[in-house]
Short mmCIF file of C-alpha atoms in Angstrom, two decimals:
data_model
loop_
_atom_site.label_atom_id
_atom_site.label_comp_id
_atom_site.label_asym_id
_atom_site.label_seq_id
_atom_site.Cartn_x
_atom_site.Cartn_y
_atom_site.Cartn_z
CA MET A 28 96.84 141.43 44.00
CA GLU A 29 100.09 141.21 45.92
CA TYR A 30 102.67 138.65 44.90
CA GLY A 31 102.31 135.13 46.31
CA ASN A 32 103.98 131.90 45.29
CA LEU A 33 100.72 129.92 45.62
CA TRP A 34 97.74 130.70 43.38
CA GLU A 35 94.72 129.04 41.79
CA LEU A 36 91.82 129.93 39.51
CA TYR A 37 88.51 128.08 39.46
CA GLY A 38 84.88 129.03 38.84
CA GLY A 39 85.81 132.63 38.10
CA VAL A 40 87.63 133.05 41.44
CA TYR A 41 91.34 133.85 41.55
CA ALA A 42 93.05 132.95 44.85
CA GLN A 43 96.53 133.72 46.10
CA GLY A 44 98.61 132.87 49.13
CA ALA A 45 102.19 132.42 50.32
CA MET A 46 103.84 129.15 51.29
CA GLY A 47 104.15 128.73 55.07
CA HIS A 48 101.44 131.32 55.81
CA GLY A 49 97.75 130.89 56.62
CA MET A 50 96.19 133.82 54.76
CA LEU A 51 94.41 133.43 51.41
CA LYS A 52 93.09 136.28 49.27
CA PHE A 53 90.28 135.81 46.74
CA ARG A 54 89.04 137.86 43.84
CA LYS A 55 85.84 136.80 42.07
CA ALA A 56 85.54 138.12 38.53
CA MET A 57 82.40 139.79 37.23
CA VAL A 58 80.13 137.34 35.37
CA ALA A 59 77.95 138.89 32.68
CA THR A 60 75.70 135.85 32.14
CA THR A 61 74.50 135.85 35.77
CA SER A 62 74.94 139.60 36.47
CA GLU A 63 77.40 138.91 39.31
CA ASP A 64 79.61 141.79 40.43
CA GLU A 65 83.30 141.58 41.19
CA ARG A 66 84.11 140.73 44.82
CA VAL A 67 87.33 140.62 46.88
CA TRP A 68 87.82 138.98 50.29
CA GLU A 69 90.44 137.21 52.41
CA ILE A 70 90.48 134.49 55.06
CA ASN A 71 92.82 133.27 57.78
CA THR A 72 92.91 129.47 57.76
CA GLY A 73 95.09 129.23 60.86
CA VAL A 74 97.22 126.66 59.01
CA PRO A 75 100.68 127.21 57.48
CA ILE A 76 99.93 126.26 53.86
CA ARG A 77 102.19 124.16 51.66
CA ASP A 78 99.70 124.16 48.77
CA PHE A 79 95.97 124.56 48.22
CA SER A 80 93.10 124.17 45.78
CA MET A 81 89.47 125.25 45.89
CA ASP A 82 85.90 124.73 44.68
CA VAL A 83 83.85 127.90 44.93
CA PHE A 84 80.60 126.00 44.24
CA GLN A 85 81.10 123.98 47.44
CA ASP A 86 82.67 126.80 49.48
CA LEU A 87 85.65 124.45 49.81
CA VAL A 88 89.37 125.09 50.07
CA VAL A 89 91.69 122.08 50.39
CA LEU A 90 94.89 122.79 52.31
CA VAL A 91 98.08 120.75 52.49
CA ASP A 92 99.73 121.52 55.83
CA TYR A 93 103.26 122.90 55.59
CA ARG A 94 104.19 121.00 58.76
CA ASN A 95 105.06 117.30 58.56
CA THR A 96 105.03 114.63 61.26
CA GLY A 97 107.67 112.22 60.00
CA SER A 98 106.43 110.83 56.69
CA GLU A 99 102.81 111.74 57.47
CA ARG A 100 101.08 114.42 55.40
CA GLN A 101 98.08 116.34 56.73
CA VAL A 102 95.27 117.52 54.46
CA ARG A 103 92.58 119.91 55.70
CA PHE A 104 89.12 120.80 54.36
CA HIS A 105 88.14 124.41 55.17
CA SER A 106 85.53 126.94 54.13
CA MET A 107 86.44 129.50 51.46
CA SER A 108 84.22 132.12 53.06
CA THR A 109 85.27 131.81 56.72
CA GLY A 110 88.63 129.99 56.73
CA THR A 111 87.40 127.60 59.42
CA PRO A 112 86.96 123.80 59.02
CA HIS A 113 84.20 123.09 56.52
CA PRO A 114 80.88 122.34 58.28
CA LEU A 115 80.12 119.42 55.90
CA ALA A 116 83.45 117.68 56.58
CA LYS A 117 82.95 115.03 59.28
CA ARG A 118 86.75 114.71 59.49
CA PRO A 119 88.22 118.06 58.45
CA VAL A 120 91.77 116.67 58.82
CA VAL A 121 92.95 113.52 57.04
CA THR A 122 96.42 112.03 56.70
CA ILE A 123 98.45 109.91 54.29
CA ASN A 124 101.80 108.20 54.83
CA ALA A 125 104.47 108.85 52.22
CA THR A 126 108.04 107.59 51.87
CA GLU A 127 110.12 110.58 52.92
CA PRO A 128 109.68 113.01 55.84
CA ARG A 129 109.75 115.87 53.33
CA PHE A 130 108.16 116.34 49.92
CA GLU A 131 108.96 118.46 46.89
CA SER A 132 105.51 119.58 45.73
CA CYS A 133 101.95 118.38 45.22
CA ASN A 134 99.11 118.48 42.72
CA ILE A 135 95.52 118.82 44.00
CA ALA A 136 92.29 118.05 42.11
CA ILE A 137 88.67 118.43 43.31
CA ASN A 138 85.66 116.79 41.68
CA ASN A 139 82.46 117.29 43.68
CA ASP A 140 82.80 114.98 46.74
CA LEU A 141 86.27 113.76 45.70
CA VAL A 142 89.70 115.21 46.47
CA GLY A 143 92.85 113.77 44.90
CA ILE A 144 96.38 114.83 45.85
CA LEU A 145 99.60 113.67 44.23
CA PHE A 146 102.53 114.14 46.63
CA GLN A 147 105.79 114.36 44.71
CA ASP A 148 108.70 112.99 46.73
CA GLN A 149 112.18 111.58 46.17
CA ILE A 150 114.13 108.79 47.89
CA LEU A 151 117.81 107.89 47.87
CA TYR A 152 118.32 104.46 46.29
CA ALA A 153 121.72 103.04 45.28
CA ASN A 154 123.21 106.57 45.42
CA GLN A 155 120.48 107.87 43.09
CA ARG A 156 117.63 110.26 43.80
CA LEU A 157 114.49 108.46 42.59
CA GLU A 158 110.92 109.74 42.49
CA SER A 159 108.67 108.15 45.10
CA ASN A 160 105.40 109.96 44.40
CA VAL A 161 102.23 108.92 46.24
CA LEU A 162 98.63 109.54 45.15
CA GLY A 163 95.77 109.73 47.66
CA VAL A 164 92.04 110.14 46.95
CA TRP A 165 89.47 110.96 49.64
CA ALA A 166 85.73 111.52 49.93
CA TRP A 167 86.16 114.87 51.65
CA LYS A 168 82.76 114.99 53.37
CA THR A 169 83.28 111.66 55.18
CA GLY A 170 87.09 111.68 55.33
CA ASP A 171 87.27 108.14 53.90
CA MET A 172 90.31 107.26 51.79
CA LEU A 173 89.19 105.76 48.47
CA LEU A 174 92.53 105.11 46.76
CA ARG A 175 96.23 105.10 47.60
CA LEU A 176 98.80 104.55 44.84
CA PRO A 177 102.51 104.54 45.74
CA SER A 178 105.30 104.53 43.18
CA THR A 179 107.66 101.57 42.77
CA LEU A 180 111.35 101.41 41.89
CA ASP A 181 110.43 100.92 38.21
CA HIS A 182 107.13 102.77 37.91
CA VAL A 183 106.33 106.34 39.04
CA VAL A 184 102.81 107.71 39.47
CA GLU A 185 103.37 110.96 37.61
CA THR A 186 100.03 112.73 37.07
CA MET A 187 96.27 112.31 37.47
CA CYS A 188 92.83 113.79 36.80
CA PHE A 189 89.24 112.80 37.60
CA LEU A 190 87.18 111.34 34.76
CA SER A 191 83.92 111.04 36.72
CA SER A 192 82.63 110.62 40.26
CA SER A 193 83.71 106.97 40.05
CA HIS A 194 86.90 107.02 37.96
CA ILE A 195 90.34 108.62 37.98
CA LEU A 196 92.97 108.62 35.23
CA VAL A 197 96.59 108.12 36.33
CA GLY A 198 99.73 108.52 34.23
CA TRP A 199 102.56 106.08 35.03
CA ARG A 200 106.13 106.73 33.90
CA THR A 201 109.14 104.41 33.95
CA LEU A 202 112.43 105.33 35.63
CA PHE A 203 114.54 105.10 32.47
CA TYR A 204 117.77 106.16 34.21
CA ARG A 205 117.82 103.52 36.97
CA GLU A 206 120.28 100.69 36.48
CA GLY A 207 118.62 97.27 36.33
CA ILE A 208 115.21 98.71 35.43
CA ASN A 209 112.56 96.24 34.29
CA ARG A 210 112.19 97.08 30.60
CA GLN A 211 108.90 95.17 30.48
CA VAL A 212 107.28 97.94 32.53
CA MET A 213 105.81 100.41 30.04
CA PRO A 214 104.52 103.97 30.52
CA SER A 215 100.73 103.99 30.41
CA LEU A 216 97.50 105.81 31.24
CA ASP A 217 95.51 103.76 33.78
CA VAL A 218 91.86 104.10 34.81
CA TYR A 219 90.95 103.23 38.42
CA GLU A 220 87.49 102.70 39.89
CA PHE A 221 86.94 103.78 43.49
CA SER A 222 84.49 100.94 44.12
CA LYS A 223 87.37 98.45 43.83
CA GLY A 224 89.05 99.48 47.09
CA VAL A 225 92.00 101.53 48.35
CA ASP A 226 94.64 99.22 46.87
CA ALA A 227 92.76 98.47 43.65
CA GLN A 228 94.34 97.44 40.37
CA PRO A 229 93.47 99.55 37.30
CA SER A 230 90.35 98.52 35.41
CA LYS A 231 91.87 99.70 32.09
CA ARG A 232 95.40 100.39 30.88
CA PHE A 233 95.83 102.56 27.79
CA LEU A 234 99.10 102.06 25.94
CA LEU A 235 100.89 104.77 23.99
CA PRO A 236 102.06 104.20 20.39
CA LYS A 237 104.85 101.63 20.16
CA MET A 238 108.22 103.30 20.66
CA LYS A 239 111.83 102.36 19.93
CA GLU A 240 113.59 100.39 22.65
CA THR A 241 115.83 103.38 23.31
CA ALA A 242 112.88 105.77 23.73
CA THR A 243 111.13 106.64 26.98
CA VAL A 244 108.60 109.04 28.50
CA LEU A 245 110.41 111.75 30.45
CA GLU A 246 107.35 113.62 31.73
CA PHE A 247 103.58 113.12 31.85
CA SER A 248 100.98 115.80 32.50
CA ILE A 249 97.20 115.26 32.48
CA CYS A 250 94.67 118.07 32.77
CA CYS A 251 90.87 117.99 32.77
CA ASP A 252 88.62 120.51 34.49
CA SER A 253 86.18 119.31 37.14
CA THR A 254 82.42 119.08 36.68
CA PRO A 255 80.46 120.77 39.48
CA THR A 256 76.99 119.44 40.16
CA PRO A 257 74.34 122.12 39.45
CA SER A 258 73.02 123.69 42.65
CA GLN A 259 72.00 127.06 44.07
CA TYR A 260 75.72 127.93 44.01
CA CYS A 261 76.24 126.53 40.52
CA PRO A 262 73.03 127.53 38.72
CA ARG A 263 73.76 125.80 35.42
CA PRO A 264 75.63 122.69 34.32
CA PHE A 265 78.92 123.37 32.59
CA TYR A 266 78.35 120.67 29.99
CA THR A 267 75.64 118.62 28.38
CA SER A 268 77.21 115.48 29.85
CA PRO A 269 79.75 115.24 32.70
CA ASP A 270 81.90 112.75 30.79
CA HIS A 271 81.82 114.77 27.56
CA ARG A 272 84.85 116.93 28.28
CA ILE A 273 88.27 117.41 26.77
CA CYS A 274 91.26 115.84 28.50
CA LYS A 275 94.76 117.10 27.76
CA VAL A 276 97.67 114.67 27.98
CA GLN A 277 101.09 116.29 27.53
CA ILE A 278 104.00 113.93 26.99
CA SER A 279 107.70 114.73 26.84
CA LEU A 280 109.71 111.99 25.13
CA GLY A 281 113.41 111.16 25.14
CA ASP A 282 115.62 108.97 22.97
CA GLU A 283 118.93 107.48 24.09
CA LEU A 284 121.59 107.71 21.38
CA ASP A 285 125.20 106.64 22.00
CA GLY A 286 124.64 106.74 25.75
CA MET A 287 123.23 110.29 25.63
CA LEU A 288 119.57 111.06 26.25
CA THR A 289 118.07 113.48 23.70
CA ARG A 290 114.86 115.28 24.56
CA GLU A 291 112.32 115.26 21.71
CA SER A 292 109.67 117.87 20.96
CA PRO A 293 106.79 117.54 23.45
CA MET A 294 103.47 116.30 22.15
CA THR A 295 99.95 117.02 23.35
CA LEU A 296 97.09 114.54 23.04
CA LEU A 297 93.57 115.98 23.19
CA LEU A 298 90.58 113.66 23.53
CA PHE A 299 87.16 113.33 25.13
CA THR A 300 87.10 111.85 28.62
CA HIS A 301 84.52 109.26 27.54
CA THR A 302 87.27 107.67 25.44
CA PHE A 303 88.76 106.37 28.70
CA LEU A 304 85.38 105.15 30.02
CA ARG A 305 84.32 103.17 26.95
CA ASP A 306 84.12 99.34 26.99
CA TYR A 307 86.93 98.06 24.74
CA LYS A 308 86.48 94.31 25.26
CA PRO A 309 84.12 93.90 22.25
CA MET A 310 86.73 95.75 20.16
CA GLY A 311 89.50 93.23 20.87
CA ALA A 312 91.11 94.50 24.08
CA ILE A 313 92.58 91.73 26.24
CA LEU A 314 93.09 91.16 29.95
CA GLY A 315 96.58 91.64 31.33
CA GLU A 316 98.34 88.47 32.39
CA GLY A 317 97.37 87.51 35.93
CA THR A 318 95.23 90.64 36.43
CA SER A 319 91.71 91.92 35.81
CA THR A 320 93.06 94.96 33.94
CA THR A 321 91.86 95.44 30.36
CA ILE A 322 94.83 96.33 28.13
CA VAL A 323 93.85 98.85 25.44
CA PRO A 324 96.51 99.17 22.69
CA TRP A 325 96.96 102.45 20.83
CA GLU A 326 95.22 101.05 17.75
CA LEU A 327 91.90 100.90 19.62
CA TRP A 328 91.85 104.44 21.00
CA GLY A 329 94.32 106.55 19.01
CA GLU A 330 91.80 107.53 16.34
CA SER A 331 89.66 109.17 19.04
CA THR A 332 92.42 111.70 19.75
CA ARG A 333 94.08 114.77 18.26
CA LEU A 334 97.87 114.93 18.58
CA THR A 335 99.63 118.26 18.31
CA LEU A 336 103.26 119.26 18.56
CA TRP A 337 102.53 122.53 20.32
CA ASN A 338 105.44 123.91 22.27
CA SER A 339 104.82 123.29 25.95
CA PRO A 340 106.39 125.86 28.30
CA ALA A 341 106.90 124.92 31.93
CA SER A 342 103.66 126.42 33.22
CA VAL A 343 100.62 124.15 33.33
CA TYR A 344 98.54 127.21 32.50
CA SER A 345 100.21 127.70 29.10
CA ILE A 346 97.68 125.24 27.68
CA CYS A 347 94.41 125.22 29.66
CA VAL A 348 91.21 123.22 29.16
CA ASN A 349 87.59 123.94 30.09
CA GLY A 350 84.70 121.79 28.98
CA LEU A 351 85.17 121.20 25.25
CA ARG A 352 87.59 124.09 24.76
CA VAL A 353 91.36 124.40 24.93
CA ILE A 354 93.17 127.73 25.20
CA ARG A 355 96.88 128.39 24.81
CA LYS A 356 99.52 131.06 24.21
CA ILE A 357 101.34 131.45 20.89
CA SER A 358 104.71 133.15 20.93
CA THR A 359 105.12 136.37 18.93
CA GLY A 360 108.87 136.66 19.40
CA VAL A 361 108.38 139.57 21.83
CA GLN A 362 109.06 138.72 25.48
CA GLN A 363 105.87 138.21 27.55
CA HIS A 364 103.67 139.06 24.54
CA PHE A 365 101.52 136.31 23.03
CA LYS A 366 98.60 135.70 20.74
CA ILE A 367 95.76 133.72 22.29
CA GLN A 368 94.35 130.67 20.52
CA LEU A 369 91.10 128.92 21.43
CA CYS A 370 90.44 125.41 20.09
CA ASP A 371 86.80 124.30 20.34
CA PHE A 372 86.05 120.56 20.06
CA ASN A 373 82.29 121.02 20.26
CA PRO A 374 81.03 119.39 17.03
CA TYR A 375 78.35 122.07 16.67
CA ALA A 376 80.98 124.81 16.81
CA VAL A 377 83.04 122.99 14.19
CA SER A 378 80.15 122.42 11.81
CA SER A 379 78.93 126.03 11.97
CA ILE A 380 82.17 127.67 10.85
CA GLU A 381 80.68 128.76 7.51
CA SER A 382 78.01 130.78 9.33
CA LEU A 383 80.49 132.66 11.51
CA PRO A 384 80.42 136.42 10.90
CA GLY A 385 83.61 138.09 9.82
CA LYS A 386 85.47 139.32 12.89
CA PRO A 387 88.53 141.49 12.33
CA THR A 388 89.90 140.70 15.80
CA SER A 389 90.43 136.95 15.20
CA THR A 390 91.14 134.40 12.49
CA TYR A 391 89.21 131.14 12.17
CA ARG A 392 90.42 127.77 10.90
CA TYR A 393 88.59 124.46 10.77
CA VAL A 394 91.07 121.62 11.37
CA ASN A 395 89.30 118.57 9.93
CA SER A 396 90.14 114.89 10.29
CA ALA A 397 92.48 114.92 7.27
CA MET A 398 94.54 117.93 8.31
CA GLU A 399 97.74 117.58 10.38
CA SER A 400 96.51 114.20 11.64
CA THR A 401 99.18 111.71 10.48
CA PHE A 402 102.61 111.55 12.10
CA ASN A 403 105.62 109.43 11.19
CA MET A 404 107.87 110.37 14.10
CA HIS A 405 111.18 108.55 14.28
CA ILE A 406 110.69 107.82 17.98
CA PHE A 407 107.60 105.68 17.21
CA THR A 408 107.72 102.35 15.38
CA GLN A 409 104.19 102.79 14.01
CA GLN A 410 102.32 105.49 12.17
CA VAL A 411 100.28 107.75 14.45
CA TYR A 412 96.88 108.86 13.14
CA THR A 413 94.82 111.25 15.31
CA PRO A 414 91.87 112.73 13.36
CA LEU A 415 89.70 114.43 16.03
CA PRO A 416 88.47 117.70 14.37
CA TYR A 417 88.21 121.12 16.01
CA LEU A 418 87.64 124.81 15.34
CA GLU A 419 90.67 127.05 15.88
CA VAL A 420 90.24 130.76 16.73
CA THR A 421 93.38 132.93 17.02
CA THR A 422 93.57 136.57 18.03
CA LYS A 423 95.21 138.93 15.55
CA ARG A 424 96.64 141.17 18.24
CA SER A 425 99.05 140.11 20.97
CA PHE A 426 98.63 140.39 24.73
CA GLU A 427 101.05 140.81 27.60
CA ALA A 428 100.64 137.73 29.76
CA ARG A 429 102.54 135.13 31.71
CA ASP A 430 99.68 132.64 31.84
CA VAL A 431 96.30 132.22 30.16
CA MET A 432 93.32 130.48 31.75
CA LEU A 433 89.72 129.78 30.85
CA ASP A 434 86.43 129.07 32.58
CA HIS A 435 82.79 128.94 31.49
CA ASP A 436 82.40 132.71 31.11
CA ASN A 437 85.78 134.38 30.74
CA VAL A 438 89.35 134.24 29.49
CA TYR A 439 91.92 135.26 32.10
CA LEU A 440 95.40 136.66 31.46
CA VAL A 441 97.85 136.77 34.36
CA ARG A 442 100.63 139.35 34.22
CA VAL A 443 103.49 139.55 36.71
CA SER A 444 104.97 142.95 37.46
CA VAL A 445 108.73 143.29 37.01
CA THR A 446 108.91 145.79 39.87
CA PHE A 447 110.24 144.94 43.33
CA SER A 448 106.75 144.08 44.59
CA ARG A 449 106.35 141.29 42.00
CA SER A 450 102.57 141.80 42.07
CA ARG A 451 100.19 139.89 39.77
CA ASP A 452 97.56 141.54 37.58
CA LEU A 453 94.56 139.52 36.48
CA VAL A 454 93.02 140.70 33.21
CA VAL A 455 89.56 139.36 32.39
#
């Protein structure tokens, strides 16, 4: 497909567009399990696109309008097959007010009837550029806003993903570089329930391991694939249970030494989404002072995770999750050539490693609860123990790829041509 600076992959469909233009091109990969042939089509949305996301099982493409009206952002719900407003959307255009009349970028997530968009903005405060991100969640069929979370001067809403049809996980980061910052405000992972209202407080707040006073979270990134409801367009469920999926939390940490901020190696937490939905009150969790938020310290949920120190390149698609599987690139030392590693957290896959036939194309390794699970990192003031086991499968050969992605049926490698056309090749 031709080069475009906007692109997405979901449900075996690769889509591409260009910022400020209304055309989108789609390529659906062949699916062996359902005998579906490859298909290519394009639509004209009639809207200059700033960013987009899609759900092929609902024939839905979510568009963020490139045009702004002051600080107002417009979001549109269109059909993937026709490009026109979606027939099931009672209000195909919704709006949200942000802080600035412009915005840097956005992150879009779709989960059945829910659409969440994180608008990433900046404001000028005391001669400093500070993040002023805003998160909005809508029921796209009715157009009702379910949640709006603005950032504060101390606390930035950094990242999000849906946990279920009723819950969303939000990563909050502190503005470590602002003078006069409230040091009592800590970075956290918060769970919100849509039934609590647009301006709801979190129902749970998950704390990271205790860190040194000079340490801070520089970047948060949460990723968890959506769970389409089985229908004539989605003939099988992706998972045994919608809340039994892997969530990836990537954290970049920094430590201030002698007035200089040093960036530490990034870390990746992998855990099941039901870890965030569990009731922790019987386990000793307490309510936050003056709030109804349950505070969950690291000691109560850390042993349900797996922490890795995988290198995390800039692209979100360098480590991708789908269901109970995680896929990532491993550098070979040759530019744009990588080995591909699949980590399967399905307990049945892990327990059946001894019965796996010998396959010369890949190597297998069972990472049990005692292996690579204890960390004594200088940036933390407590030992970190993360024993979640998994099966690791790594290709022996390398592949030319910029990004690697995964869905229920296929592994996708995206290659970018170095020619003038800058076209993308999708290898399935």
